[in-house]
Amino acid sequence: DQQVKQNSPSLSVQEGRISILNCDYTNSMFDYFLWYKKYPAEGPTFLISISSIKDKNEDGRFTVFLNKSAKHLSLHIVPSQPGDSAVYFCAASTVTGNQFYFGTGTSLTVIP
Amino acid sequence: ETGVTQSPTHLIKTRGQQVTLRCSSQSGHNTVSWYQQALGQGPQFIFQYYREEENGRGNFPPRFSGLQFPNYSSELNVNALELDDSALYLCASSNNRGQDYTFGSGTRLTVV
Protein backbone atom coordinates (compact mmCIF):
# COMPACT_ATOMS: atom_id res chain seq x y z
CA ASP A 1 0.00 0.00 0.00
CA GLN A 2 1.63 3.21 -1.22
CA GLN A 3 1.12 5.78 1.55
CA VAL A 4 3.01 8.51 -0.29
CA LYS A 5 2.27 9.13 -3.94
CA GLN A 6 3.86 11.25 -6.61
CA ASN A 7 1.54 10.97 -9.55
CA SER A 8 3.70 12.78 -12.07
CA PRO A 9 6.65 10.63 -13.10
CA SER A 10 8.21 13.46 -15.07
CA LEU A 11 8.11 17.22 -15.52
CA SER A 12 9.82 19.54 -18.00
CA VAL A 13 10.22 23.25 -17.34
CA GLN A 14 12.00 26.09 -19.10
CA GLU A 15 14.96 27.64 -17.30
CA GLY A 16 13.89 30.62 -15.22
CA ARG A 17 10.29 29.45 -14.84
CA ILE A 18 8.67 27.88 -11.80
CA SER A 19 8.78 24.12 -11.20
CA ILE A 20 5.98 22.67 -9.09
CA LEU A 21 6.28 19.10 -7.89
CA ASN A 22 3.37 17.49 -6.10
CA CYS A 23 3.00 14.79 -3.50
CA ASP A 24 -0.06 13.23 -1.84
CA TYR A 25 -0.23 11.07 1.25
CA THR A 26 -2.88 8.91 2.84
CA ASN A 27 -1.77 8.52 6.46
CA SER A 28 -3.12 11.37 8.61
CA MET A 29 -0.57 10.49 11.31
CA PHE A 30 2.30 11.73 9.18
CA ASP A 31 3.69 14.86 10.78
CA TYR A 32 7.07 15.39 9.16
CA PHE A 33 7.82 15.65 5.48
CA LEU A 34 10.98 15.85 3.43
CA TRP A 35 11.97 16.45 -0.14
CA TYR A 36 15.06 14.76 -1.51
CA LYS A 37 16.87 15.28 -4.78
CA LYS A 38 18.68 12.42 -6.47
CA TYR A 39 21.19 12.53 -9.29
CA PRO A 40 22.12 9.33 -11.15
CA ALA A 41 24.73 7.20 -9.35
CA GLU A 42 24.33 9.23 -6.15
CA GLY A 43 22.28 8.79 -3.02
CA PRO A 44 19.32 11.07 -2.25
CA THR A 45 20.33 14.50 -0.98
CA PHE A 46 18.19 16.32 1.54
CA LEU A 47 16.58 19.41 0.07
CA ILE A 48 13.97 20.84 2.43
CA SER A 49 11.62 19.70 5.19
CA ILE A 50 8.38 20.77 6.82
CA SER A 51 6.61 19.72 10.00
CA SER A 52 2.85 19.52 10.31
CA ILE A 53 2.69 22.59 12.55
CA LYS A 54 3.62 24.72 9.54
CA ASP A 55 2.05 25.17 6.15
CA LYS A 56 5.05 26.68 4.39
CA ASN A 57 8.81 26.48 4.62
CA GLU A 58 11.18 28.41 2.42
CA ASP A 59 14.89 27.98 1.72
CA GLY A 60 16.28 30.11 -1.04
CA ARG A 61 14.75 29.10 -4.35
CA PHE A 62 12.90 26.18 -2.74
CA THR A 63 9.57 26.42 -0.96
CA VAL A 64 7.51 23.55 0.37
CA PHE A 65 3.77 23.96 0.99
CA LEU A 66 1.74 21.63 3.15
CA ASN A 67 -2.04 21.31 3.00
CA LYS A 68 -2.96 18.96 5.83
CA SER A 69 -6.67 18.88 5.10
CA ALA A 70 -5.98 17.76 1.55
CA LYS A 71 -3.03 15.57 2.59
CA HIS A 72 -0.99 17.26 -0.08
CA LEU A 73 2.39 18.88 -0.26
CA SER A 74 4.18 20.60 -3.07
CA LEU A 75 7.69 21.77 -3.81
CA HIS A 76 8.15 25.04 -5.71
CA ILE A 77 11.47 25.87 -7.33
CA VAL A 78 11.80 29.46 -8.48
CA PRO A 79 13.59 30.22 -10.73
CA SER A 80 14.38 26.78 -12.11
CA GLN A 81 17.94 26.15 -13.25
CA PRO A 82 19.40 23.39 -15.45
CA GLY A 83 21.31 22.06 -12.43
CA ASP A 84 17.97 21.33 -10.78
CA SER A 85 17.41 18.52 -13.28
CA ALA A 86 17.18 15.40 -11.11
CA VAL A 87 14.67 12.99 -9.60
CA TYR A 88 12.80 14.46 -6.64
CA PHE A 89 11.34 12.26 -3.91
CA CYS A 90 8.97 13.30 -1.19
CA ALA A 91 9.03 11.35 2.05
CA ALA A 92 6.89 11.32 5.19
CA SER A 93 7.19 10.09 8.74
CA THR A 94 5.14 9.92 11.94
CA VAL A 95 6.05 11.32 15.34
CA THR A 96 6.57 7.82 16.76
CA GLY A 97 7.91 6.28 13.59
CA ASN A 98 11.42 5.29 12.72
CA GLN A 99 11.10 5.15 8.98
CA PHE A 100 10.34 7.38 6.09
CA TYR A 101 7.79 6.47 3.48
CA PHE A 102 8.85 7.59 0.03
CA GLY A 103 6.97 8.43 -3.11
CA THR A 104 8.07 6.98 -6.44
CA GLY A 105 9.77 10.19 -7.52
CA THR A 106 9.33 12.86 -10.19
CA SER A 107 12.03 13.35 -12.78
CA LEU A 108 12.48 17.07 -13.37
CA THR A 109 14.15 18.34 -16.52
CA VAL A 110 14.96 22.05 -16.73
CA ILE A 111 15.48 23.06 -20.33
CA PRO A 112 18.10 25.79 -20.93
CA GLU B 1 32.85 15.91 9.09
CA THR B 2 32.59 12.76 6.98
CA GLY B 3 29.34 11.77 5.37
CA VAL B 4 27.75 8.34 5.03
CA THR B 5 29.89 5.92 3.07
CA GLN B 6 28.74 2.62 1.61
CA SER B 7 30.71 -0.25 0.16
CA PRO B 8 30.94 -1.74 -2.31
CA THR B 9 29.43 0.62 -4.88
CA HIS B 10 28.48 -2.17 -7.27
CA LEU B 11 28.12 -5.90 -6.82
CA ILE B 12 27.02 -8.82 -8.98
CA LYS B 13 25.90 -12.02 -7.29
CA THR B 14 24.33 -15.27 -8.40
CA ARG B 15 20.88 -16.36 -7.29
CA GLY B 16 21.11 -18.34 -4.04
CA GLN B 17 24.28 -16.66 -2.85
CA GLN B 18 24.69 -14.46 0.19
CA VAL B 19 25.80 -10.83 0.25
CA THR B 20 27.02 -8.35 2.87
CA LEU B 21 26.76 -4.62 2.34
CA ARG B 22 28.51 -2.12 4.58
CA CYS B 23 27.75 1.37 5.79
CA SER B 24 29.73 3.86 7.84
CA SER B 25 27.53 6.41 9.53
CA GLN B 26 28.15 10.12 9.57
CA SER B 27 30.19 11.43 12.47
CA GLY B 28 27.96 12.11 15.46
CA HIS B 29 25.14 9.87 14.25
CA ASN B 30 24.07 6.79 16.21
CA THR B 31 21.19 5.48 14.11
CA VAL B 32 21.41 3.67 10.78
CA SER B 33 18.52 2.82 8.49
CA TRP B 34 18.60 0.65 5.39
CA TYR B 35 16.39 1.08 2.34
CA GLN B 36 15.92 -0.87 -0.87
CA GLN B 37 15.21 1.09 -4.02
CA ALA B 38 14.06 -0.96 -6.96
CA LEU B 39 14.20 0.52 -10.45
CA GLY B 40 11.52 3.16 -10.93
CA GLN B 41 10.43 3.04 -7.30
CA GLY B 42 11.05 5.07 -4.19
CA PRO B 43 13.21 3.73 -1.38
CA GLN B 44 11.50 1.10 0.79
CA PHE B 45 12.43 0.78 4.47
CA ILE B 46 14.16 -2.47 5.39
CA PHE B 47 15.12 -1.87 9.02
CA GLN B 48 16.78 0.52 11.42
CA TYR B 49 19.50 0.02 14.01
CA TYR B 50 19.96 2.13 17.10
CA ARG B 51 22.60 1.39 19.72
CA GLU B 52 23.34 -1.97 18.10
CA GLU B 53 19.72 -3.16 18.34
CA GLU B 54 17.14 -3.48 15.58
CA ASN B 55 14.69 -0.62 16.06
CA GLY B 56 11.96 -1.30 13.57
CA ARG B 57 11.58 -3.37 10.46
CA GLY B 58 9.74 -3.00 7.19
CA ASN B 59 8.03 -5.67 5.15
CA PHE B 60 11.09 -7.72 4.29
CA PRO B 61 11.65 -11.45 4.91
CA PRO B 62 14.02 -12.74 7.61
CA ARG B 63 16.71 -13.50 5.04
CA PHE B 64 17.37 -9.76 5.23
CA SER B 65 19.33 -9.23 8.43
CA GLY B 66 21.62 -6.61 9.85
CA LEU B 67 24.14 -5.61 12.44
CA GLN B 68 25.30 -2.41 14.02
CA PHE B 69 28.72 -2.13 15.59
CA PRO B 70 29.87 -0.07 18.59
CA ASN B 71 31.22 2.60 16.24
CA TYR B 72 27.67 2.83 14.75
CA SER B 73 28.67 1.40 11.39
CA SER B 74 26.32 -1.22 10.04
CA GLU B 75 26.01 -4.22 7.77
CA LEU B 76 23.10 -5.50 5.74
CA ASN B 77 23.15 -9.22 5.00
CA VAL B 78 20.92 -10.91 2.47
CA ASN B 79 20.82 -14.69 2.26
CA ALA B 80 19.51 -16.91 -0.52
CA LEU B 81 19.54 -14.09 -3.04
CA GLU B 82 16.66 -13.87 -5.49
CA LEU B 83 16.52 -12.08 -8.82
CA ASP B 84 14.07 -9.53 -7.33
CA ASP B 85 16.70 -8.51 -4.78
CA SER B 86 18.43 -6.62 -7.58
CA ALA B 87 18.19 -3.00 -6.48
CA LEU B 88 20.01 0.00 -5.10
CA TYR B 89 20.54 -0.43 -1.35
CA LEU B 90 20.73 2.82 0.54
CA CYS B 91 21.97 3.43 4.03
CA ALA B 92 20.98 6.53 5.99
CA SER B 93 22.34 7.69 9.30
CA SER B 94 20.78 10.14 11.69
CA ASN B 95 20.97 11.46 15.19
CA ASN B 96 17.44 12.54 16.00
CA ARG B 97 14.51 11.24 14.01
CA GLY B 98 14.31 13.04 10.71
CA GLN B 99 16.94 15.55 11.64
CA ASP B 100 20.10 15.43 9.65
CA TYR B 101 18.89 12.20 8.03
CA THR B 102 21.75 11.64 5.59
CA PHE B 103 21.96 9.06 2.83
CA GLY B 104 24.98 7.34 1.39
CA SER B 105 25.43 6.91 -2.36
CA GLY B 106 24.18 3.33 -2.22
CA THR B 107 25.28 -0.10 -3.33
CA ARG B 108 23.93 -1.32 -6.65
CA LEU B 109 23.29 -5.07 -6.31
CA THR B 110 22.59 -7.16 -9.38
CA VAL B 111 21.48 -10.77 -8.92
CA VAL B 112 21.84 -12.98 -11.98
XYZ file of C-alpha atoms in Angstrom:
224
model
C 0.000 0.000 0.000
C 1.634 3.205 -1.218
C 1.121 5.778 1.548
C 3.007 8.508 -0.292
C 2.274 9.135 -3.941
C 3.858 11.254 -6.607
C 1.535 10.974 -9.553
C 3.703 12.783 -12.072
C 6.650 10.628 -13.100
C 8.212 13.458 -15.071
C 8.114 17.218 -15.516
C 9.819 19.543 -18.001
C 10.222 23.250 -17.339
C 12.004 26.090 -19.099
C 14.957 27.642 -17.304
C 13.891 30.624 -15.219
C 10.290 29.452 -14.843
C 8.668 27.884 -11.797
C 8.782 24.121 -11.202
C 5.981 22.666 -9.094
C 6.284 19.103 -7.886
C 3.366 17.495 -6.103
C 3.001 14.790 -3.503
C -0.055 13.230 -1.841
C -0.227 11.067 1.251
C -2.879 8.913 2.842
C -1.765 8.525 6.464
C -3.124 11.369 8.611
C -0.572 10.489 11.312
C 2.299 11.733 9.180
C 3.691 14.858 10.779
C 7.073 15.391 9.161
C 7.818 15.648 5.478
C 10.977 15.845 3.431
C 11.968 16.454 -0.143
C 15.065 14.761 -1.513
C 16.869 15.282 -4.782
C 18.683 12.422 -6.468
C 21.191 12.528 -9.287
C 22.115 9.325 -11.149
C 24.732 7.199 -9.349
C 24.333 9.230 -6.154
C 22.282 8.787 -3.021
C 19.318 11.070 -2.250
C 20.332 14.500 -0.980
C 18.185 16.320 1.538
C 16.577 19.410 0.073
C 13.965 20.837 2.426
C 11.623 19.697 5.192
C 8.382 20.771 6.823
C 6.610 19.722 9.999
C 2.854 19.517 10.313
C 2.693 22.593 12.548
C 3.616 24.720 9.536
C 2.046 25.168 6.146
C 5.050 26.676 4.392
C 8.811 26.478 4.617
C 11.178 28.407 2.425
C 14.893 27.980 1.722
C 16.281 30.112 -1.041
C 14.750 29.097 -4.354
C 12.900 26.179 -2.743
C 9.566 26.421 -0.963
C 7.506 23.546 0.368
C 3.773 23.965 0.986
C 1.740 21.626 3.152
C -2.043 21.314 2.996
C -2.961 18.964 5.832
C -6.667 18.882 5.096
C -5.981 17.761 1.549
C -3.026 15.574 2.593
C -0.986 17.256 -0.080
C 2.392 18.883 -0.263
C 4.182 20.596 -3.065
C 7.689 21.774 -3.808
C 8.153 25.036 -5.708
C 11.468 25.869 -7.332
C 11.798 29.464 -8.480
C 13.592 30.219 -10.731
C 14.377 26.784 -12.113
C 17.937 26.153 -13.246
C 19.399 23.392 -15.453
C 21.311 22.061 -12.428
C 17.967 21.329 -10.783
C 17.413 18.522 -13.279
C 17.177 15.402 -11.110
C 14.674 12.990 -9.599
C 12.796 14.461 -6.644
C 11.340 12.264 -3.914
C 8.973 13.303 -1.188
C 9.027 11.348 2.053
C 6.886 11.324 5.187
C 7.192 10.093 8.738
C 5.139 9.920 11.937
C 6.051 11.322 15.343
C 6.565 7.819 16.762
C 7.913 6.281 13.591
C 11.416 5.292 12.724
C 11.103 5.146 8.984
C 10.336 7.375 6.091
C 7.786 6.470 3.476
C 8.854 7.591 0.026
C 6.972 8.427 -3.105
C 8.072 6.984 -6.438
C 9.766 10.188 -7.523
C 9.328 12.859 -10.186
C 12.031 13.353 -12.783
C 12.478 17.073 -13.366
C 14.148 18.342 -16.520
C 14.957 22.047 -16.726
C 15.481 23.061 -20.333
C 18.102 25.793 -20.932
C 32.846 15.913 9.093
C 32.588 12.760 6.981
C 29.336 11.765 5.372
C 27.753 8.341 5.035
C 29.890 5.921 3.067
C 28.738 2.623 1.613
C 30.715 -0.249 0.162
C 30.937 -1.743 -2.312
C 29.427 0.620 -4.884
C 28.483 -2.170 -7.267
C 28.116 -5.905 -6.819
C 27.023 -8.824 -8.976
C 25.897 -12.023 -7.290
C 24.334 -15.272 -8.400
C 20.884 -16.365 -7.289
C 21.109 -18.343 -4.044
C 24.284 -16.662 -2.854
C 24.686 -14.462 0.185
C 25.801 -10.829 0.247
C 27.016 -8.350 2.865
C 26.761 -4.622 2.341
C 28.507 -2.123 4.581
C 27.747 1.370 5.794
C 29.731 3.860 7.840
C 27.532 6.413 9.527
C 28.154 10.121 9.568
C 30.192 11.425 12.468
C 27.956 12.111 15.460
C 25.135 9.868 14.253
C 24.068 6.787 16.212
C 21.193 5.483 14.109
C 21.411 3.673 10.781
C 18.519 2.824 8.486
C 18.598 0.647 5.387
C 16.394 1.080 2.344
C 15.923 -0.874 -0.873
C 15.212 1.093 -4.018
C 14.062 -0.964 -6.961
C 14.201 0.515 -10.447
C 11.521 3.156 -10.935
C 10.435 3.036 -7.295
C 11.050 5.071 -4.189
C 13.207 3.727 -1.375
C 11.498 1.095 0.786
C 12.428 0.783 4.468
C 14.156 -2.473 5.393
C 15.122 -1.870 9.021
C 16.782 0.521 11.418
C 19.503 0.020 14.006
C 19.958 2.131 17.104
C 22.605 1.394 19.719
C 23.336 -1.970 18.098
C 19.721 -3.157 18.337
C 17.137 -3.482 15.578
C 14.695 -0.622 16.065
C 11.957 -1.302 13.573
C 11.585 -3.372 10.458
C 9.740 -2.995 7.193
C 8.025 -5.672 5.151
C 11.093 -7.718 4.290
C 11.648 -11.448 4.911
C 14.024 -12.742 7.607
C 16.714 -13.500 5.035
C 17.372 -9.757 5.230
C 19.329 -9.227 8.429
C 21.622 -6.609 9.847
C 24.143 -5.614 12.438
C 25.301 -2.412 14.017
C 28.718 -2.125 15.590
C 29.875 -0.068 18.590
C 31.217 2.604 16.237
C 27.666 2.831 14.748
C 28.673 1.405 11.388
C 26.319 -1.220 10.043
C 26.006 -4.221 7.774
C 23.105 -5.497 5.737
C 23.153 -9.221 5.001
C 20.922 -10.909 2.468
C 20.816 -14.691 2.263
C 19.509 -16.911 -0.521
C 19.535 -14.091 -3.044
C 16.663 -13.873 -5.487
C 16.518 -12.076 -8.819
C 14.067 -9.531 -7.331
C 16.696 -8.514 -4.781
C 18.432 -6.620 -7.578
C 18.187 -2.999 -6.475
C 20.013 0.001 -5.096
C 20.540 -0.433 -1.355
C 20.727 2.816 0.541
C 21.966 3.432 4.030
C 20.979 6.535 5.988
C 22.344 7.687 9.297
C 20.779 10.136 11.687
C 20.975 11.464 15.187
C 17.443 12.537 15.999
C 14.506 11.241 14.009
C 14.307 13.035 10.705
C 16.936 15.546 11.636
C 20.102 15.428 9.647
C 18.887 12.204 8.025
C 21.750 11.640 5.591
C 21.963 9.056 2.831
C 24.978 7.338 1.391
C 25.432 6.906 -2.356
C 24.183 3.334 -2.219
C 25.279 -0.101 -3.334
C 23.931 -1.318 -6.654
C 23.287 -5.066 -6.312
C 22.587 -7.160 -9.380
C 21.478 -10.765 -8.923
C 21.843 -12.981 -11.983
